[in-house]
Amino acid sequence: MNSEEEFYDAVTGFDSDNSSGEFSEANHKVAEMLDLDPHQSNRTGKHNGETEIQENGIKRHRTSLPAPMFSRSDFSVWSILKKCIGLELSKITMPIVFNEPLSFLQRITEYMEHIYLINKACSQADPLERMQASPSYQLLCVLISLQAVAAFAVSAVASQWERTGKPFNPLLGETYELTREDLGFRFISEQVSHHPPISAFYSEGLNKDFIFHGSIYPKLKFWGKSIEAEPRGTITLELLKHNEAYTWTNPTCCVHNVIIGKLWLEQYGTVEIVNHSTGDKCVLNFKPCGLFGKELHRVEGYIQDKNRKKLCVIYGKWTECLWCTDPTTYETYKKNEKRGGEQKKLKPSEDVIKSENDEADDMPEVQETVQFIPGSKLLWRINCRPPNSSQMYNFTSFAVSLNELEKGMEAILAPTDCRLRPDIRNMENGNMDMASKEKERLEEKQRAARKERAKDEVEWQTR
């Protein structure tokens, strides 16, 4: 039995269809499945006792996928979704052509792409230095840390720009591990619940300077022309040296034209990032597109202290960059902008003005880049994507590397790791028919395993 078969057998608790019968009937009992230790494999990082590789990672990462993405233009999901308007979609099986070759656990890992922002927050003066410094310097250190955390929270959703493919739903008990010594972190996630679908993750700095953890329960709803993903679950970042803890939730993501037309997405909603040690707070407003698309991708907000005094204003686009400036400068600029009318008023184009009977909601033309306010400080700028990104599900360079599986990695990965899923692997390799069959088979095995647990009155235990 190969490693891929071991993976989905371990997750579902059943032997594969082409099993040679090496496993006992106990494998068909989910209670016995819990005895499986996903970390029993070799952790030395050695392959055949000779080559040493980085634990759960590769020092040189690939820059492209094995095969280009499959065209979605000839597919429609109306036959599936027309009866689901206003309903929760976690129980609906979608055609694989609307997926991307990553598990949702791997998508969560993309939070770590801009980890340098966490490092920046950690690098501020330590508590002793702050205590010995003036109050103004103490305030500055806290402010800079919160600015960096706010930029990190925004950067975490930036990878979703133009990513209209749906990640694979993780199987119950599925895991993903990644250690990046070059970036200074290790990361592990697990699917801890199937209904409702809950993904938990934990990450820490290799220098023991931060802990990043949380759980995510995306609530999906279909609204006729669009699918809305409402994030549920709290994300926590702890800066250990400063004894500071920050929490927030992600904005809502909406994918338009799921029935007909070109797919496009937007993020909207209010994100509050709270420093529970000082009482300071950052409030970010991810603005909805609006009628003529003027606010598409825009983010505006502010940082306030525990007395609700505004310390700075943050503005930009989650698809581009983030700046900050002092509140007085920002208000003055806005007033002058209204009075002088220096910027031309946007005129609605014929492509944007649509009647209620139109079949597709065209994506508004992307407006000019973020208007720089003199005196502002750059907090974050999005990374450039690979030149062939459009043929790779619009993946970032970081995302391209998440599912790579080189020789020898099976020896150090848990058998429940996403990289070993045959449906995702086949889709990545361009074998859509086999990927679809494997996806359907895995989902059916998971349903059967759930019925078996219910029959034996066994509750799933997280690893």
Coordinates of C-alpha atoms in Angstrom, one line a residue:
M1 CA 0.0 0.0 0.0
N2 CA 1.5 3.4 -1.0
S3 CA 1.6 6.5 1.2
E4 CA -1.4 8.1 -0.4
E5 CA -3.5 5.1 0.3
E6 CA -2.3 5.1 3.9
F7 CA -3.3 8.7 4.3
Y8 CA -6.9 8.4 3.4
D9 CA -7.3 5.1 5.1
A10 CA -5.9 6.6 8.3
V11 CA -8.2 9.6 8.1
T12 CA -11.4 7.6 7.3
G13 CA -10.6 4.5 9.3
F14 CA -11.2 2.1 6.4
D15 CA -8.9 0.2 4.1
S16 CA -8.6 1.5 0.5
D17 CA -10.6 -0.2 -2.3
N18 CA -7.5 -1.9 -3.7
S19 CA -6.1 -3.0 -0.3
S20 CA -4.3 -6.3 -0.3
G21 CA -6.0 -7.2 3.0
E22 CA -2.9 -6.5 5.1
F23 CA -4.9 -4.6 7.7
S24 CA -7.1 -6.4 10.2
E25 CA -10.8 -5.9 10.6
A26 CA -10.0 -3.7 13.6
N27 CA -9.1 -1.0 11.0
H28 CA -12.8 -0.9 10.2
K29 CA -13.6 0.2 13.8
V30 CA -13.2 3.9 14.3
A31 CA -12.4 3.3 17.9
E32 CA -9.3 1.3 16.8
M33 CA -8.5 4.1 14.4
L34 CA -7.9 6.4 17.4
D35 CA -4.9 4.2 18.3
L36 CA -3.2 5.3 15.1
D37 CA -0.4 7.7 16.0
P38 CA 0.1 10.1 13.1
H39 CA 3.5 11.0 14.4
Q40 CA 5.0 7.5 14.6
S41 CA 6.9 7.9 11.4
N42 CA 10.6 8.6 11.3
R43 CA 11.4 12.2 12.5
T44 CA 15.1 12.2 12.0
G45 CA 14.9 13.9 8.7
K46 CA 17.0 11.2 7.1
H47 CA 16.1 9.5 3.8
N48 CA 17.5 6.0 3.4
G49 CA 19.9 6.8 6.2
E50 CA 21.8 9.1 3.9
T51 CA 20.3 12.4 2.8
E52 CA 19.3 14.9 5.5
I53 CA 16.4 17.2 4.6
Q54 CA 14.7 19.9 6.6
E55 CA 11.9 18.6 8.9
N56 CA 8.5 18.9 7.2
G57 CA 9.9 21.2 4.6
I58 CA 12.3 21.7 1.7
K59 CA 15.2 24.2 1.6
R60 CA 14.6 25.0 -2.1
H61 CA 11.0 25.4 -3.0
R62 CA 9.4 25.0 -6.3
T63 CA 8.2 28.0 -8.4
S64 CA 5.4 26.4 -10.4
L65 CA 2.8 23.6 -10.3
P66 CA 3.2 20.4 -12.3
A67 CA 0.3 21.2 -14.6
P68 CA -1.7 24.3 -15.6
M69 CA -5.2 24.8 -14.1
F70 CA -8.3 23.4 -15.8
S71 CA -10.7 25.8 -17.5
R72 CA -13.9 26.5 -15.7
S73 CA -15.6 28.3 -18.5
D74 CA -17.7 25.3 -19.7
F75 CA -19.1 24.4 -16.2
S76 CA -22.1 25.7 -14.4
V77 CA -23.1 24.9 -10.8
W78 CA -26.7 26.2 -11.2
S79 CA -28.1 22.7 -11.2
I80 CA -26.5 22.2 -7.7
L81 CA -27.0 25.6 -6.2
K82 CA -30.5 26.7 -7.4
K83 CA -32.1 24.9 -4.5
C84 CA -29.7 26.2 -1.9
I85 CA -30.3 30.0 -1.9
G86 CA -29.8 31.3 1.6
L87 CA -28.7 27.9 2.9
E88 CA -25.4 26.9 4.5
L89 CA -23.2 25.1 1.9
S90 CA -20.8 23.0 4.0
K91 CA -22.9 19.9 3.3
I92 CA -23.1 20.5 -0.5
T93 CA -20.8 18.6 -2.8
M94 CA -19.3 20.9 -5.4
P95 CA -17.7 19.8 -8.8
I96 CA -14.0 19.5 -8.4
V97 CA -13.4 22.0 -11.3
F98 CA -14.3 24.8 -8.8
N99 CA -11.6 23.7 -6.4
E100 CA -8.0 24.6 -6.2
P101 CA -5.3 21.9 -5.4
L102 CA -4.9 22.9 -1.8
S103 CA -6.7 21.8 1.4
F104 CA -8.3 24.5 3.5
L105 CA -5.6 23.6 6.1
Q106 CA -3.0 24.6 3.6
R107 CA -4.9 27.8 2.8
I108 CA -4.8 28.7 6.5
T109 CA -1.0 28.3 6.4
E110 CA -0.8 31.2 4.0
Y111 CA -1.3 33.5 7.0
M112 CA 2.5 33.0 7.5
E113 CA 3.6 34.4 4.1
H114 CA 4.2 37.9 5.6
I115 CA 5.7 36.6 8.9
Y116 CA 8.3 39.5 8.8
L117 CA 5.5 41.7 10.2
I118 CA 5.3 39.5 13.3
N119 CA 9.1 39.7 13.6
K120 CA 8.8 43.5 13.4
A121 CA 6.3 43.5 16.3
C122 CA 8.6 41.2 18.3
S123 CA 11.6 43.3 17.7
Q124 CA 10.4 46.4 19.6
A125 CA 12.0 47.3 22.9
D126 CA 11.7 44.6 25.6
P127 CA 9.6 45.3 28.8
L128 CA 12.6 46.4 30.8
E129 CA 13.7 49.0 28.3
R130 CA 10.1 50.3 28.1
M131 CA 9.8 50.6 31.8
Q132 CA 13.1 52.7 31.9
A133 CA 12.0 54.8 28.9
S134 CA 9.8 57.9 28.8
P135 CA 6.0 57.5 28.6
S136 CA 6.1 58.8 25.0
Y137 CA 8.7 56.1 24.0
Q138 CA 6.6 53.4 25.7
L139 CA 3.6 54.6 23.7
L140 CA 5.6 54.6 20.5
C141 CA 6.7 51.0 21.0
V142 CA 3.2 49.8 21.7
L143 CA 1.9 51.7 18.7
I144 CA 4.5 50.3 16.3
S145 CA 3.7 46.7 17.5
L146 CA 0.0 47.2 17.0
Q147 CA 0.6 48.7 13.5
A148 CA 2.7 45.7 12.6
V149 CA 0.0 43.3 13.9
A150 CA -2.7 45.2 12.0
A151 CA -0.7 44.9 8.8
F152 CA -0.2 41.2 9.4
A153 CA -4.0 40.7 9.8
V154 CA -4.6 42.5 6.5
S155 CA -1.8 40.6 4.7
A156 CA -3.3 37.3 5.8
V157 CA -6.3 37.8 3.5
A158 CA -4.2 39.4 0.6
S159 CA -3.4 36.0 -0.8
Q160 CA -7.1 35.5 -1.6
W161 CA -7.0 38.2 -4.2
E162 CA -8.3 36.7 -7.5
R163 CA -8.2 33.3 -5.8
T164 CA -11.7 32.2 -6.9
G165 CA -11.0 28.5 -6.5
K166 CA -12.4 26.7 -3.5
P167 CA -9.9 24.8 -1.3
F168 CA -10.7 21.2 -0.6
N169 CA -12.7 20.6 2.6
P170 CA -10.3 18.8 5.0
L171 CA -11.3 15.3 6.1
L172 CA -11.9 14.8 9.8
G173 CA -8.5 14.2 11.4
E174 CA -6.6 15.6 8.5
T175 CA -3.5 17.5 9.4
Y176 CA -0.9 19.8 7.9
E177 CA 2.6 20.5 9.2
L178 CA 5.2 23.0 7.9
T179 CA 8.6 24.0 9.2
R180 CA 10.3 26.9 7.5
E181 CA 13.7 27.5 9.0
D182 CA 14.4 30.2 6.5
L183 CA 11.3 32.1 7.7
G184 CA 11.7 31.1 11.4
F185 CA 8.5 29.3 12.2
R186 CA 6.8 25.9 12.5
F187 CA 3.1 25.4 11.8
I188 CA 0.6 22.6 12.4
S189 CA -3.2 22.4 11.8
E190 CA -5.9 19.8 12.1
Q191 CA -9.5 19.4 11.1
V192 CA -11.1 18.9 14.5
S193 CA -14.7 18.8 13.5
H194 CA -16.6 17.8 10.3
H195 CA -20.1 19.1 11.1
P196 CA -19.7 22.0 11.7
P197 CA -16.4 22.1 9.8
I198 CA -13.8 23.5 12.3
S199 CA -10.0 23.8 11.5
A200 CA -7.6 24.5 14.4
F201 CA -4.0 25.7 13.9
Y202 CA -1.0 26.5 16.1
S203 CA 2.3 28.1 15.0
E204 CA 5.3 29.3 16.9
G205 CA 8.5 31.1 16.2
L206 CA 11.7 29.0 16.1
N207 CA 13.2 31.6 18.4
K208 CA 10.4 31.1 20.9
D209 CA 9.3 34.8 20.4
F210 CA 5.7 34.3 19.3
I211 CA 2.7 32.0 19.3
F212 CA 0.0 32.2 16.7
H213 CA -3.1 30.0 17.1
G214 CA -6.8 29.8 16.5
S215 CA -9.7 28.0 15.0
I216 CA -11.8 28.8 12.0
Y217 CA -15.4 27.8 11.2
P218 CA -16.3 29.4 7.8
K219 CA -20.0 29.8 7.3
L220 CA -20.8 29.6 3.6
K221 CA -24.1 30.8 2.1
F222 CA -25.4 31.1 -1.4
W223 CA -27.3 34.3 -2.4
G224 CA -28.3 33.6 -6.0
K225 CA -25.3 35.1 -7.8
S226 CA -22.7 35.0 -5.1
I227 CA -21.3 32.8 -2.3
E228 CA -20.5 34.5 1.0
A229 CA -18.0 33.1 3.4
E230 CA -18.5 34.5 6.9
P231 CA -15.5 33.8 9.2
R232 CA -16.1 32.5 12.6
G233 CA -13.6 31.8 15.3
T234 CA -11.0 33.9 17.0
I235 CA -7.3 34.3 15.9
T236 CA -4.7 35.0 18.6
L237 CA -1.2 36.3 18.3
E238 CA 1.0 36.3 21.5
L239 CA 4.3 38.2 21.6
L240 CA 6.0 36.3 24.3
K241 CA 8.8 38.8 25.1
H242 CA 6.4 41.6 25.6
N243 CA 3.7 39.5 27.3
E244 CA 1.2 40.8 24.8
A245 CA -1.8 39.0 23.3
Y246 CA -3.8 40.2 20.3
T247 CA -7.0 38.8 19.0
W248 CA -9.2 39.4 15.9
T249 CA -11.5 37.8 13.3
N250 CA -11.2 37.9 9.6
P251 CA -13.5 39.9 7.3
T252 CA -16.3 38.4 5.2
C253 CA -15.3 37.1 1.8
C254 CA -17.8 37.1 -1.1
V255 CA -17.3 35.4 -4.5
H256 CA -19.5 36.9 -7.3
N257 CA -20.8 35.3 -10.5
V258 CA -20.7 31.7 -9.3
I259 CA -23.5 30.9 -11.8
I260 CA -22.5 32.9 -14.9
G261 CA -19.9 35.5 -15.8
K262 CA -16.4 36.1 -14.6
L263 CA -15.7 35.2 -11.0
W264 CA -14.5 38.0 -8.7
L265 CA -14.3 38.4 -5.0
E266 CA -14.3 41.2 -2.4
Q267 CA -13.7 41.4 1.3
Y268 CA -15.9 43.5 3.6
G269 CA -16.7 43.9 7.3
T270 CA -15.1 45.4 10.4
V271 CA -12.1 43.8 11.9
E272 CA -11.1 44.7 15.5
I273 CA -7.6 43.9 16.7
V274 CA -7.4 44.1 20.4
N275 CA -4.2 44.3 22.5
H276 CA -5.5 42.6 25.7
S277 CA -2.4 43.7 27.7
T278 CA -2.7 47.5 27.1
G279 CA -6.3 47.9 26.1
D280 CA -5.3 49.5 22.8
K281 CA -7.3 48.6 19.7
C282 CA -7.1 48.8 16.0
V283 CA -10.4 49.0 14.1
L284 CA -10.2 48.3 10.3
N285 CA -13.1 48.7 7.9
F286 CA -12.9 46.5 4.8
K287 CA -15.2 48.4 2.6
P288 CA -17.7 46.8 0.3
C289 CA -17.5 47.4 -3.4
G290 CA -20.4 49.9 -3.6
L291 CA -22.5 50.8 -6.6
F292 CA -19.8 52.0 -8.9
G293 CA -16.8 50.2 -7.4
K294 CA -15.2 53.2 -5.9
E295 CA -14.4 51.4 -2.6
L296 CA -13.4 48.1 -4.1
H297 CA -10.6 46.5 -2.0
R298 CA -10.2 49.6 0.2
V299 CA -9.4 49.4 3.9
E300 CA -9.6 52.3 6.3
G301 CA -9.3 52.4 10.1
Y302 CA -7.5 53.7 13.1
I303 CA -5.7 52.7 16.2
Q304 CA -7.0 54.0 19.6
D305 CA -5.7 53.7 23.1
K306 CA -7.7 52.4 26.1
N307 CA -9.2 55.8 26.6
R308 CA -10.5 55.8 22.9
K309 CA -8.0 58.5 21.8
K310 CA -7.1 58.0 18.2
L311 CA -3.3 57.5 17.8
C312 CA -3.1 57.0 14.1
V313 CA -5.1 56.4 10.9
I314 CA -4.5 53.4 8.6
Y315 CA -5.6 53.3 5.0
G316 CA -4.9 51.4 1.8
K317 CA -6.1 48.3 -0.1
W318 CA -5.9 44.7 1.0
T319 CA -4.8 43.8 -2.5
E320 CA -2.0 46.3 -2.6
C321 CA -0.5 48.1 0.4
L322 CA -1.2 49.7 3.8
W323 CA -0.2 53.1 5.1
C324 CA -0.5 55.0 8.3
T325 CA -0.5 58.7 9.3
D326 CA -1.6 60.8 12.2
P327 CA -5.3 61.7 12.5
T328 CA -4.9 65.4 12.0
T329 CA -3.0 65.0 8.8
Y330 CA -5.6 62.5 7.5
E331 CA -8.6 64.7 8.4
T332 CA -7.0 67.8 6.8
Y333 CA -6.3 65.8 3.6
K334 CA -9.9 64.6 3.4
K335 CA -11.3 68.1 3.9
N336 CA -9.0 69.5 1.2
E337 CA -10.0 66.7 -1.1
K338 CA -13.7 67.5 -0.7
R339 CA -13.2 71.3 -1.1
G340 CA -10.7 71.3 -4.0
G341 CA -12.0 68.4 -5.9
E342 CA -8.5 67.6 -7.0
Q343 CA -9.5 64.1 -8.0
K344 CA -11.9 63.7 -10.8
K345 CA -15.3 62.4 -9.8
L346 CA -15.8 58.8 -10.9
K347 CA -18.3 58.4 -13.7
P348 CA -20.2 55.1 -13.8
S349 CA -19.3 53.1 -16.9
E350 CA -21.8 51.3 -19.0
D351 CA -20.2 48.0 -17.9
V352 CA -20.9 48.8 -14.2
I353 CA -24.5 50.0 -14.4
K354 CA -26.6 46.9 -14.6
S355 CA -30.3 46.3 -14.4
E356 CA -31.7 43.9 -11.9
N357 CA -32.4 41.5 -14.8
D358 CA -28.8 41.2 -15.9
E359 CA -27.3 37.7 -15.5
A360 CA -23.9 38.6 -14.2
D361 CA -22.5 41.2 -11.8
D362 CA -19.5 42.6 -13.6
M363 CA -16.5 43.3 -11.5
P364 CA -16.0 47.1 -11.3
E365 CA -12.9 48.4 -13.1
V366 CA -10.0 48.5 -10.6
Q367 CA -9.7 52.1 -9.5
E368 CA -6.4 54.0 -9.3
T369 CA -3.9 52.8 -6.8
V370 CA -4.0 54.0 -3.2
Q371 CA -3.8 57.8 -3.0
F372 CA -0.7 58.6 -0.9
I373 CA -1.1 61.2 1.8
P374 CA 2.2 63.1 2.4
G375 CA 3.9 62.1 5.6
S376 CA 2.4 58.6 5.7
K377 CA 4.5 55.6 6.7
L378 CA 4.3 52.3 4.7
L379 CA 3.2 49.4 6.9
W380 CA 3.0 46.6 4.3
R381 CA 3.0 46.0 0.6
I382 CA 1.8 42.8 -1.2
N383 CA 4.4 40.5 -2.7
C384 CA 4.7 40.1 -6.5
R385 CA 3.1 36.9 -7.8
P386 CA 4.9 34.5 -10.1
P387 CA 4.6 35.5 -13.8
N388 CA 2.6 32.3 -14.6
S389 CA 0.3 32.8 -11.6
S390 CA -2.8 33.1 -13.7
Q391 CA -2.2 29.5 -15.0
M392 CA -1.7 28.3 -11.4
Y393 CA -5.0 29.2 -9.7
N394 CA -3.5 32.7 -9.0
F395 CA -1.3 31.2 -6.4
T396 CA 1.4 33.3 -4.7
S397 CA 4.9 31.9 -4.6
F398 CA 4.3 30.9 -1.0
A399 CA 1.1 29.0 -1.9
V400 CA 2.8 27.2 -4.8
S401 CA 5.2 25.6 -2.3
L402 CA 2.6 24.3 0.2
N403 CA 1.7 21.0 -1.5
E404 CA 5.1 20.1 -2.8
L405 CA 6.1 16.5 -2.0
E406 CA 9.7 15.5 -2.8
K407 CA 11.4 12.2 -2.4
G408 CA 11.9 11.3 1.3
M409 CA 9.2 13.6 2.7
E410 CA 6.8 10.7 3.3
A411 CA 9.2 9.4 6.0
I412 CA 8.7 12.5 8.1
L413 CA 5.1 13.4 7.4
A414 CA 2.1 12.2 9.4
P415 CA 0.0 9.8 7.3
T416 CA -2.9 12.3 7.8
D417 CA -1.0 15.1 6.1
C418 CA -2.8 17.0 3.3
R419 CA 0.1 16.5 0.9
L420 CA -0.8 12.8 0.7
R421 CA -4.4 13.3 -0.4
P422 CA -4.8 11.5 -3.8
D423 CA -7.6 13.8 -5.0
I424 CA -5.5 17.0 -4.4
R425 CA -2.4 15.4 -5.8
N426 CA -4.2 14.3 -9.0
M427 CA -5.8 17.7 -9.5
E428 CA -2.4 19.4 -9.1
N429 CA -1.0 17.0 -11.7
G430 CA -3.8 17.8 -14.1
N431 CA -5.6 14.5 -13.8
M432 CA -9.1 15.9 -13.2
D433 CA -11.1 12.7 -13.8
M434 CA -9.1 10.7 -11.3
A435 CA -9.1 13.6 -8.9
S436 CA -12.9 13.8 -9.1
K437 CA -13.2 10.0 -8.5
E438 CA -10.9 10.1 -5.5
K439 CA -12.6 13.1 -4.0
E440 CA -16.0 11.3 -4.3
R441 CA -14.5 8.1 -2.8
L442 CA -12.9 9.9 0.1
E443 CA -16.1 11.8 1.0
E444 CA -18.1 8.5 0.8
K445 CA -15.6 6.8 3.1
Q446 CA -15.8 9.7 5.5
R447 CA -19.6 9.4 5.6
A448 CA -19.3 5.7 6.2
A449 CA -16.8 6.2 9.0
R450 CA -19.2 8.7 10.7
K451 CA -22.0 6.2 10.5
E452 CA -19.8 3.6 12.1
R453 CA -18.9 5.9 15.0
A454 CA -22.5 6.7 15.5
K455 CA -23.4 3.0 15.5
D456 CA -20.7 2.2 18.1
E457 CA -21.5 5.4 20.0
V458 CA -17.9 6.5 19.7
E459 CA -17.1 10.3 19.7
W460 CA -14.3 11.6 17.6
Q461 CA -11.2 12.6 19.7
T462 CA -8.9 15.2 18.3
R463 CA -5.2 14.4 18.1

